[in-house]
Short mmCIF file of C-alpha atoms in Angstrom, two decimals:
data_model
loop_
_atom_site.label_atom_id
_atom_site.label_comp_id
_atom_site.label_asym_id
_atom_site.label_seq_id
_atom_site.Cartn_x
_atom_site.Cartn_y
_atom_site.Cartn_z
CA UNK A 28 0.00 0.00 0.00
CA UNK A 29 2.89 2.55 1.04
CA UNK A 30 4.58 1.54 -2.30
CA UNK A 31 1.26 2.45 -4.78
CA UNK A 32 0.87 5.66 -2.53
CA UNK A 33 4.55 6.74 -3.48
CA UNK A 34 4.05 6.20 -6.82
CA UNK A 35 1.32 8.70 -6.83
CA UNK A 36 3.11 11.64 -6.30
CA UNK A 37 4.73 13.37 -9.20
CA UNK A 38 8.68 14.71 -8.50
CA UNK A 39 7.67 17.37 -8.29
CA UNK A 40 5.48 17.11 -5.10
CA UNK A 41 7.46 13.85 -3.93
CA UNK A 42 8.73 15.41 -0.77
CA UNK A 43 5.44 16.98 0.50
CA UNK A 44 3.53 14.00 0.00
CA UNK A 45 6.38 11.62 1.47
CA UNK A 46 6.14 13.92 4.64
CA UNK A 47 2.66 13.36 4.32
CA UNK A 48 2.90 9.67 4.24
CA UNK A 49 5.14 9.83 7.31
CA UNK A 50 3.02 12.24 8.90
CA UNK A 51 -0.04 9.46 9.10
CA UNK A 52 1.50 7.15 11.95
CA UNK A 53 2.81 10.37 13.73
CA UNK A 54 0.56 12.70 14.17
CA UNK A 55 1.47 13.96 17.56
CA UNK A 56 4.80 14.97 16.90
CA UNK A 57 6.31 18.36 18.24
CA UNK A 58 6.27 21.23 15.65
CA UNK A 59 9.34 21.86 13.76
CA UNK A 60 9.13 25.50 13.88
CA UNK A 61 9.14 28.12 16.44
CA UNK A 62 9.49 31.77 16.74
CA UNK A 63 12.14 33.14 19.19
CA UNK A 64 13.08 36.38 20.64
CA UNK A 65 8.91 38.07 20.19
CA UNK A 66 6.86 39.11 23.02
CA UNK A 67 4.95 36.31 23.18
CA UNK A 68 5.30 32.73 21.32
CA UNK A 69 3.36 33.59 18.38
CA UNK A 70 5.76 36.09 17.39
CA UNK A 71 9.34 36.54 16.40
CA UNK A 72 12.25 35.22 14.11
CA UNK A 73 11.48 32.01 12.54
CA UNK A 74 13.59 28.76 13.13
CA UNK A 75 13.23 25.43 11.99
CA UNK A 76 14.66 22.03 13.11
CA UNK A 77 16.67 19.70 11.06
CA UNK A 78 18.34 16.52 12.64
CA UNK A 79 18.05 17.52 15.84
CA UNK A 80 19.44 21.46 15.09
CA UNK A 81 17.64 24.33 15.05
CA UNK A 82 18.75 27.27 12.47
CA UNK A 83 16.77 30.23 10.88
CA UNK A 84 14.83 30.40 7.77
CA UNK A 85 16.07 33.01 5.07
CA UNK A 86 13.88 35.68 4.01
CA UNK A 87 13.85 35.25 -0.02
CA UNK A 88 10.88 34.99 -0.86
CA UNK A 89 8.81 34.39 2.53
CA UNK A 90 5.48 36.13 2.45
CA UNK A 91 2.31 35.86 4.06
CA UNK A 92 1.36 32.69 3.10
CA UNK A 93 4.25 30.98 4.86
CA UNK A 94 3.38 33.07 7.63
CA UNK A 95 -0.28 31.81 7.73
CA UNK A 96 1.64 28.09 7.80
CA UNK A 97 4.03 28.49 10.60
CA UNK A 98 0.54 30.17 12.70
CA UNK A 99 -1.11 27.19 12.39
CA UNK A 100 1.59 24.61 13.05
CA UNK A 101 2.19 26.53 16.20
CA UNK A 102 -1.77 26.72 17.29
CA UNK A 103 -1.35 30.72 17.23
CA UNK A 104 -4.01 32.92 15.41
CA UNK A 105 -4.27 33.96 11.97
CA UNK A 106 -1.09 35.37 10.03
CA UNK A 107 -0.57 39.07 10.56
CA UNK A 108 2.65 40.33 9.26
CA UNK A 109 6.22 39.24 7.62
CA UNK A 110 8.39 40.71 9.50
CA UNK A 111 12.70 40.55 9.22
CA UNK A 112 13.76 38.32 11.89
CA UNK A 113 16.97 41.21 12.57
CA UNK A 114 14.13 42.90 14.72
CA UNK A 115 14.18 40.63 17.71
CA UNK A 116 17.53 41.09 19.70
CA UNK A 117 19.75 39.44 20.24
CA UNK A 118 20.60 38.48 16.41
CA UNK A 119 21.24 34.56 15.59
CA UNK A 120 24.41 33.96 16.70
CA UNK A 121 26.92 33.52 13.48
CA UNK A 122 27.27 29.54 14.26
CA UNK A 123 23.92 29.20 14.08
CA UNK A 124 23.22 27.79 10.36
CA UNK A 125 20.49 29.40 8.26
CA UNK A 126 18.80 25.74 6.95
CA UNK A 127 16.54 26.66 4.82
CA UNK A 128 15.31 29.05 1.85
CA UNK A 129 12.75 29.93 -0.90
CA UNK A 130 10.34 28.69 1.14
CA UNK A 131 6.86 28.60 -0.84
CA UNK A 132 3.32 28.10 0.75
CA UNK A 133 0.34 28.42 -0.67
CA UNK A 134 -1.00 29.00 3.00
CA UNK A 135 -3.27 25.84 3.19
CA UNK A 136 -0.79 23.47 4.56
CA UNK A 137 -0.40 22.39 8.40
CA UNK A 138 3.37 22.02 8.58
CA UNK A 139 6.14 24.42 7.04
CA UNK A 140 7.66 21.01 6.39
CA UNK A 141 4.77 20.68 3.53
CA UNK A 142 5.94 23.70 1.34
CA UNK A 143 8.29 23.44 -1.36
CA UNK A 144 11.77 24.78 0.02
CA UNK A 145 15.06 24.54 -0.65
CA UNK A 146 17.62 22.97 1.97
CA UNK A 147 20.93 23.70 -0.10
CA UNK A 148 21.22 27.70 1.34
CA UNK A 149 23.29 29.59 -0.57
CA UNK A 150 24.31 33.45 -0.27
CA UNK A 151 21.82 33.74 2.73
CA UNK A 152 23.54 35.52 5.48
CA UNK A 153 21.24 36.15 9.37
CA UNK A 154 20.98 39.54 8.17
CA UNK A 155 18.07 38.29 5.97
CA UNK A 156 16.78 36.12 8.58
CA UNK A 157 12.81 35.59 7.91
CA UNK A 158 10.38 36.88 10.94
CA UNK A 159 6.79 35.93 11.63
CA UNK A 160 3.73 37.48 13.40
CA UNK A 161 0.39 35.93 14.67
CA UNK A 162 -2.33 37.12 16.43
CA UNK A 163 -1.56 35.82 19.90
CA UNK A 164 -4.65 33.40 21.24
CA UNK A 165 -2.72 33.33 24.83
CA UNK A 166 -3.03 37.33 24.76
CA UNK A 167 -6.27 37.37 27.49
CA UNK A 168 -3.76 34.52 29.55
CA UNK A 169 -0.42 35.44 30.66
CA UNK A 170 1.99 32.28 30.11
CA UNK A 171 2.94 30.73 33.28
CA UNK A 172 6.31 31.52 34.61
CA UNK A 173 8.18 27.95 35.07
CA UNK A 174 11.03 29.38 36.33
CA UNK A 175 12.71 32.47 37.89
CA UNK A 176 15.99 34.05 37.80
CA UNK A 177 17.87 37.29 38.75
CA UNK A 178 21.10 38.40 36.57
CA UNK A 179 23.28 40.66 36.34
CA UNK A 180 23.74 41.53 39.91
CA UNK A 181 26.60 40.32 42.04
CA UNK A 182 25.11 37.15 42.87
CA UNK A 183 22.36 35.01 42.14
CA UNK A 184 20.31 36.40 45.40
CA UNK A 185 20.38 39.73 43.26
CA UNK A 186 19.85 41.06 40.14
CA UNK A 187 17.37 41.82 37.22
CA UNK A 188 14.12 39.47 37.69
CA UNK A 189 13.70 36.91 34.83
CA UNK A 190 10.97 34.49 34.36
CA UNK A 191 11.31 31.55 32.05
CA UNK A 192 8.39 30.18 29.54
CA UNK A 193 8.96 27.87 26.78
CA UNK A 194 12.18 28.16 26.70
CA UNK A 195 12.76 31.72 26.64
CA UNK A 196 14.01 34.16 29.25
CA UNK A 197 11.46 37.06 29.86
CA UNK A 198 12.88 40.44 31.54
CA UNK A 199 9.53 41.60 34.05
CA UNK A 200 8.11 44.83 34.00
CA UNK A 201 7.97 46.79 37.91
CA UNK A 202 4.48 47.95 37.57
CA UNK A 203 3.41 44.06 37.74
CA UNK A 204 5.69 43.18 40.16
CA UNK A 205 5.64 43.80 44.33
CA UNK A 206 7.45 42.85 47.31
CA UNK A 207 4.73 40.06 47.82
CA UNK A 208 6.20 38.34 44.52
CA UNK A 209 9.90 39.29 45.57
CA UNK A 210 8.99 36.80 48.88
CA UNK A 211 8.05 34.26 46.29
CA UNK A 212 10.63 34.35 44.15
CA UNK A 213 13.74 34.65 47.15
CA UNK A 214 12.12 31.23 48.40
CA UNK A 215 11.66 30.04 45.27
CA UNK A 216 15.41 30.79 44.69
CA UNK A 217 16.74 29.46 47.78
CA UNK A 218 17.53 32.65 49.51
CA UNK A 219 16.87 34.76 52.37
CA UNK A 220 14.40 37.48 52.80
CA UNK A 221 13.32 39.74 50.27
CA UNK A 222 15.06 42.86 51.08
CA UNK A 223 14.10 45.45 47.52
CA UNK A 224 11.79 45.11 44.73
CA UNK A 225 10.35 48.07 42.26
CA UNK A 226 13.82 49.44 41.65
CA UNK A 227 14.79 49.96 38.15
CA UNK A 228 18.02 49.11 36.80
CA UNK A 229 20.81 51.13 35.98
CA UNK A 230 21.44 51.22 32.02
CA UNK A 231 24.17 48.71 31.79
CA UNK A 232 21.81 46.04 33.73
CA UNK A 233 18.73 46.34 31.32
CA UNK A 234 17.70 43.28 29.50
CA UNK A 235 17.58 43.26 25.95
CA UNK A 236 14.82 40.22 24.84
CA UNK A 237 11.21 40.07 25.63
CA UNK A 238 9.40 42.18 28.64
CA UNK A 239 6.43 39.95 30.77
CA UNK A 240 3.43 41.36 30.24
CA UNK A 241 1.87 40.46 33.47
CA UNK A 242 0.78 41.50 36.83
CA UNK A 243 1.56 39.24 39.86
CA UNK A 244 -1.03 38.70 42.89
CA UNK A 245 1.07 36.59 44.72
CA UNK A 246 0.26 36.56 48.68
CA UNK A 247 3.73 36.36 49.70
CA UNK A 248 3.17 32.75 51.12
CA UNK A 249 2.89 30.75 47.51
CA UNK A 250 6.38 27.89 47.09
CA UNK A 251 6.66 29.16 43.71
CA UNK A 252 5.52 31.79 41.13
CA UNK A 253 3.72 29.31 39.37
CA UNK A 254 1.44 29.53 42.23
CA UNK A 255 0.89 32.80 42.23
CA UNK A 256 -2.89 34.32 39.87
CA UNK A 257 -1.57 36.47 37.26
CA UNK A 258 -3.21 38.48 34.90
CA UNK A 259 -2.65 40.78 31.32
CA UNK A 260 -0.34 44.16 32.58
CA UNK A 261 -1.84 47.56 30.74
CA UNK A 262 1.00 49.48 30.98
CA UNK A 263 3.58 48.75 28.34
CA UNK A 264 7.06 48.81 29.44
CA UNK A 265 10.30 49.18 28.23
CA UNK A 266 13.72 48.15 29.71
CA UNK A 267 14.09 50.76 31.46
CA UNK A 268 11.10 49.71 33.64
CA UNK A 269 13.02 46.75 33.84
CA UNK A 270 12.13 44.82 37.72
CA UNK A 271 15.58 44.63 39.82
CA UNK A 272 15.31 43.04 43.48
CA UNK A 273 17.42 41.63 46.63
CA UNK A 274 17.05 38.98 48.87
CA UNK A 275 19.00 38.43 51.94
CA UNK A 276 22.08 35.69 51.28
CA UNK A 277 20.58 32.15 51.75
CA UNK A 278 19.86 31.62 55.63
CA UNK A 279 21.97 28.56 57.97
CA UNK A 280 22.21 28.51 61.37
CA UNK A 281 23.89 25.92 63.82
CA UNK A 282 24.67 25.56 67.65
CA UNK A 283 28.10 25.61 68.60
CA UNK A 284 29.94 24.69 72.13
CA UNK A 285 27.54 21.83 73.42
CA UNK A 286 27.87 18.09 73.14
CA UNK A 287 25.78 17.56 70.37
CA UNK A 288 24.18 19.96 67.06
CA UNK A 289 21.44 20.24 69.37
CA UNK A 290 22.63 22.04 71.89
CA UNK A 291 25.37 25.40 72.02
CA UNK A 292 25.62 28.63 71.30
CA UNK A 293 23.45 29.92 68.39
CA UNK A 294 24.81 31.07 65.13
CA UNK A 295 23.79 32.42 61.94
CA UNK A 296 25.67 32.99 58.59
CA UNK A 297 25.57 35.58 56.70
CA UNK A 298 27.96 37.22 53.62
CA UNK A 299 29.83 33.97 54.36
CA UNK A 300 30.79 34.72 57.81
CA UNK A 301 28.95 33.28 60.94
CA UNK A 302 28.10 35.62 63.83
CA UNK A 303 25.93 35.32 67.00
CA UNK A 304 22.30 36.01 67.64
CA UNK A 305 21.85 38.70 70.83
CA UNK A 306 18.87 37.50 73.50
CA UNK A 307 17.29 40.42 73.44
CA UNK A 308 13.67 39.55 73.94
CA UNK A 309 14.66 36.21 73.06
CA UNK A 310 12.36 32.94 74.65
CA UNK A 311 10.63 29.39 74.40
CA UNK A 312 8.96 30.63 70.83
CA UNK A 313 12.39 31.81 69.40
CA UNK A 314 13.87 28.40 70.71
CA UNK A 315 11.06 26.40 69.19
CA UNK A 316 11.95 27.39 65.65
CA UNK A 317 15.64 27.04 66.00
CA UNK A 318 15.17 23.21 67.24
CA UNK A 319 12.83 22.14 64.72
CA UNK A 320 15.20 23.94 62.06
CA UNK A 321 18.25 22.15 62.90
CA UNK A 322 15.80 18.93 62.77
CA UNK A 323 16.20 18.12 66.51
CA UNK A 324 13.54 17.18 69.41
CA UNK A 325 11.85 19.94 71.98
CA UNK A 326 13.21 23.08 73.29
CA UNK A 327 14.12 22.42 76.81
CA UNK A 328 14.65 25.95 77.47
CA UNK A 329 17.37 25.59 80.49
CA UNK A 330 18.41 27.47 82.93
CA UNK A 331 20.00 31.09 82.76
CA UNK A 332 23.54 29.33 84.02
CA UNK A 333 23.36 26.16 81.51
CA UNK A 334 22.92 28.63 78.46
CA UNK A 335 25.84 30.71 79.95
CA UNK A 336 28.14 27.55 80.15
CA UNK A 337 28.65 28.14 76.36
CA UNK A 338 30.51 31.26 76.75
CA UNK A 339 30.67 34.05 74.44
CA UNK A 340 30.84 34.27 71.19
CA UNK A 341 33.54 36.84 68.64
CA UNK A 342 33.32 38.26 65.73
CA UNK A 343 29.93 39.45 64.12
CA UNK A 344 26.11 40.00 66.30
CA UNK A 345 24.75 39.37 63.32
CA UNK A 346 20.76 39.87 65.12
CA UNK A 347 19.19 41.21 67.49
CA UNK A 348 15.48 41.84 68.65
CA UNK A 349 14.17 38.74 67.28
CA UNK A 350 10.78 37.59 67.46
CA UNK A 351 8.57 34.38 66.18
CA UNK A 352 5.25 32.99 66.84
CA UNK A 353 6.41 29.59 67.35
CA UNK A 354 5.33 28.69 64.12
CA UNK A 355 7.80 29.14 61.65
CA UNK A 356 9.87 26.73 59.98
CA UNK A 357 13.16 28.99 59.65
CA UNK A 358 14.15 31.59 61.61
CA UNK A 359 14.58 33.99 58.73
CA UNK A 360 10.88 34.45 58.58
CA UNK A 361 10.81 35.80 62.05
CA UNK A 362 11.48 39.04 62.62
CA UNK A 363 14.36 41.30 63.84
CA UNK A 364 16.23 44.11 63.18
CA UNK A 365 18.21 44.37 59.96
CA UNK A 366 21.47 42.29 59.82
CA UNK A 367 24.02 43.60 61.71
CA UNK A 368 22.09 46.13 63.75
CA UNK A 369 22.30 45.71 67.41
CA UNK A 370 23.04 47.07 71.15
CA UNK A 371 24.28 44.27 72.42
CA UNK A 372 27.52 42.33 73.72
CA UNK A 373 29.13 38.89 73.48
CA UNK A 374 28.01 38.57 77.11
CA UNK A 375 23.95 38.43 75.62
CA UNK A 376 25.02 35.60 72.60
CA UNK A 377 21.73 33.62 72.61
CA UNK A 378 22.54 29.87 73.60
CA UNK A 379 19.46 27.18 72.56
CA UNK A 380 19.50 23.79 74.02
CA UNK A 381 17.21 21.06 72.41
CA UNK A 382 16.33 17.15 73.10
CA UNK A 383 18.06 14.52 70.53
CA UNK A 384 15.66 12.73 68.30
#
């Protein structure tokens, strides 16, 4: 049967009704084409995949019609314009191979693998890279953000926000963002607390690609931003309303002195060097959290003289004034005075002693 289909097709339609053929016992399979470096994923320079690589298309002779294919194989809506693919930034990078040209559509098929084209590129340079535009059927959903990132700042627990969809690395816009998100995205990042959000970023830190539409209602207590209800931002931004936020370095504490890691004189790191904590106001709640932190029974809360037998700390009082409800899981999300900021002494180092599971 596959042999009397073949011979059906004349030479010159062999190769789109071969990937037809193919196409019948695989019709699931990822698109070949996507569109990189837009505002969304139904817009931007057009690259194809060959053998596992992905290069651009070149512009001779693209046009709407090819447009109106690479729409539908990517579920976007109908074909709106042809633009050069030199408009989203940053350019291809010069290994990246340009794989295909002279495409020609007739706009009715469902792959850009279906149109005539010609794989032997010659004289086609990423200066005539081909672009495409759809109307955007996610445009009344924001994309979900799968992952988050800060660059550009002098770690990774600060820097210009990024989000991450499909793929692509999305610079965020400060009128959607808050300090509510900033909590999310410090956990989500493994760091402290979120210290500044809604700043914009000097010239040389501005991103360069795509700018999240979106506005984040996170309530400060969501895992992840994925958690978080989003929804379409009005305002549109440019980079230099580029988001820029700190959190505090990533929080570790341990008990130093006693017999076992359940039991000593408390410590905290922070900028990679570990200080004491000052009692000020410290008691059975603030000794609560630290135990079940370090993974270790009860507080026992001892006597004024056994917490004493620890002696005093040196160096850095990295807190003071701390306070907790008892219910926290880490004693970062308690509160105290900023880091470093204190009236205390060695002589008032908090000491916490806890049963051993």
């Amino acid at each position: 049967m596959s042999y009397i289909f073949f011979l059906l097709c004349s030479y010159k339609i062999k190769r789109l009704c071969l990937t037809n053929f193919i196409g019948i016992g695989n019709m699931e399979a990822p698109p070949k084409v996507r569109l990189v470096r837009g505002p969304h994923r139904c817009e931007g320079r057009v690259e194809v995949e060959r053998n596992g690589q992905w290069g651009t298309v070149c512009d001779d002779d693209w046009d709407l019609n090819d447009v109106a294919v690479v729409c539908r194989e990517l579920n976007c809506g109908a074909a709106k314009k042809t633009p050069s693919g030199t408009l989203y930034k940053p350019a291809a990078p010069t290994k990246q191979k340009v794989l295909i040209q002279s495409v020609s559509c007739s706009g009715m098929e469902d792959t850009l693998t279906e149109c005539e084209q010609d794989e032997e590129v010659f004289d086609c340079l990423h200066e005539e890279d081909a672009g495409a535009q759809c109307e955007n059927p996610d445009n009344d959903v924001p994309f979900t953000p799968e992952n988050v990132r800060l660059v550009d700042g002098p770690g990774h627990c600060q820097g210009r926000v990024e989000v991450l969809h499909q793929g692509q690395w999305s610079s965020v816009c400060k009128a959607g963002w808050n300090l509510r998100a900033s909590k999310v995205a410090c956990r989500q990042l493994g760091c402290g607390r979120a210290l500044l959000t809604h700043r914009g970023c000097n010239k040389m830190a501005q991103g360069k690609g795509p700018i999240w539409m979106s506005q984040m209602s996170c309530s400060g207590q969501e895992a992840t931003l994925r958690d978080c209800p989003f929804k379409p931002l009005e305002n549109n931004c440019t980079h230099s309303e580029d988001a820029w936020m700190e959190c505090e370095d990533p929080f570790e504490l341990k008990l130093v002195g006693g017999d076992s890691p359940c039991s000593g004189r408390l410590e905290v790191l922070h900028k990679g060097t570990w200080g004491s904590v000052c009692d000020d106001g410290w008691g059975e709640k603030e000794d609560q959290v630290v135990c079940k932190q370090l993974g270790c029974g009860m507080s026992l809360f001892a006597s004024f003289k056994a917490r004493k037998s620890y002696g005093p700390g040196a160096g850095r009082i990295w807190l003071d004034d701390v306070v907790c409800s008892g219910e926290e899981q880490s004693l970062e999300s308690c509160r105290h005075r900023l880091w470093g900021y204190h009236d205390c002494t060695h002589k008032e180092d908090v000491a916490v002693i806890c049963s051993v599971l």
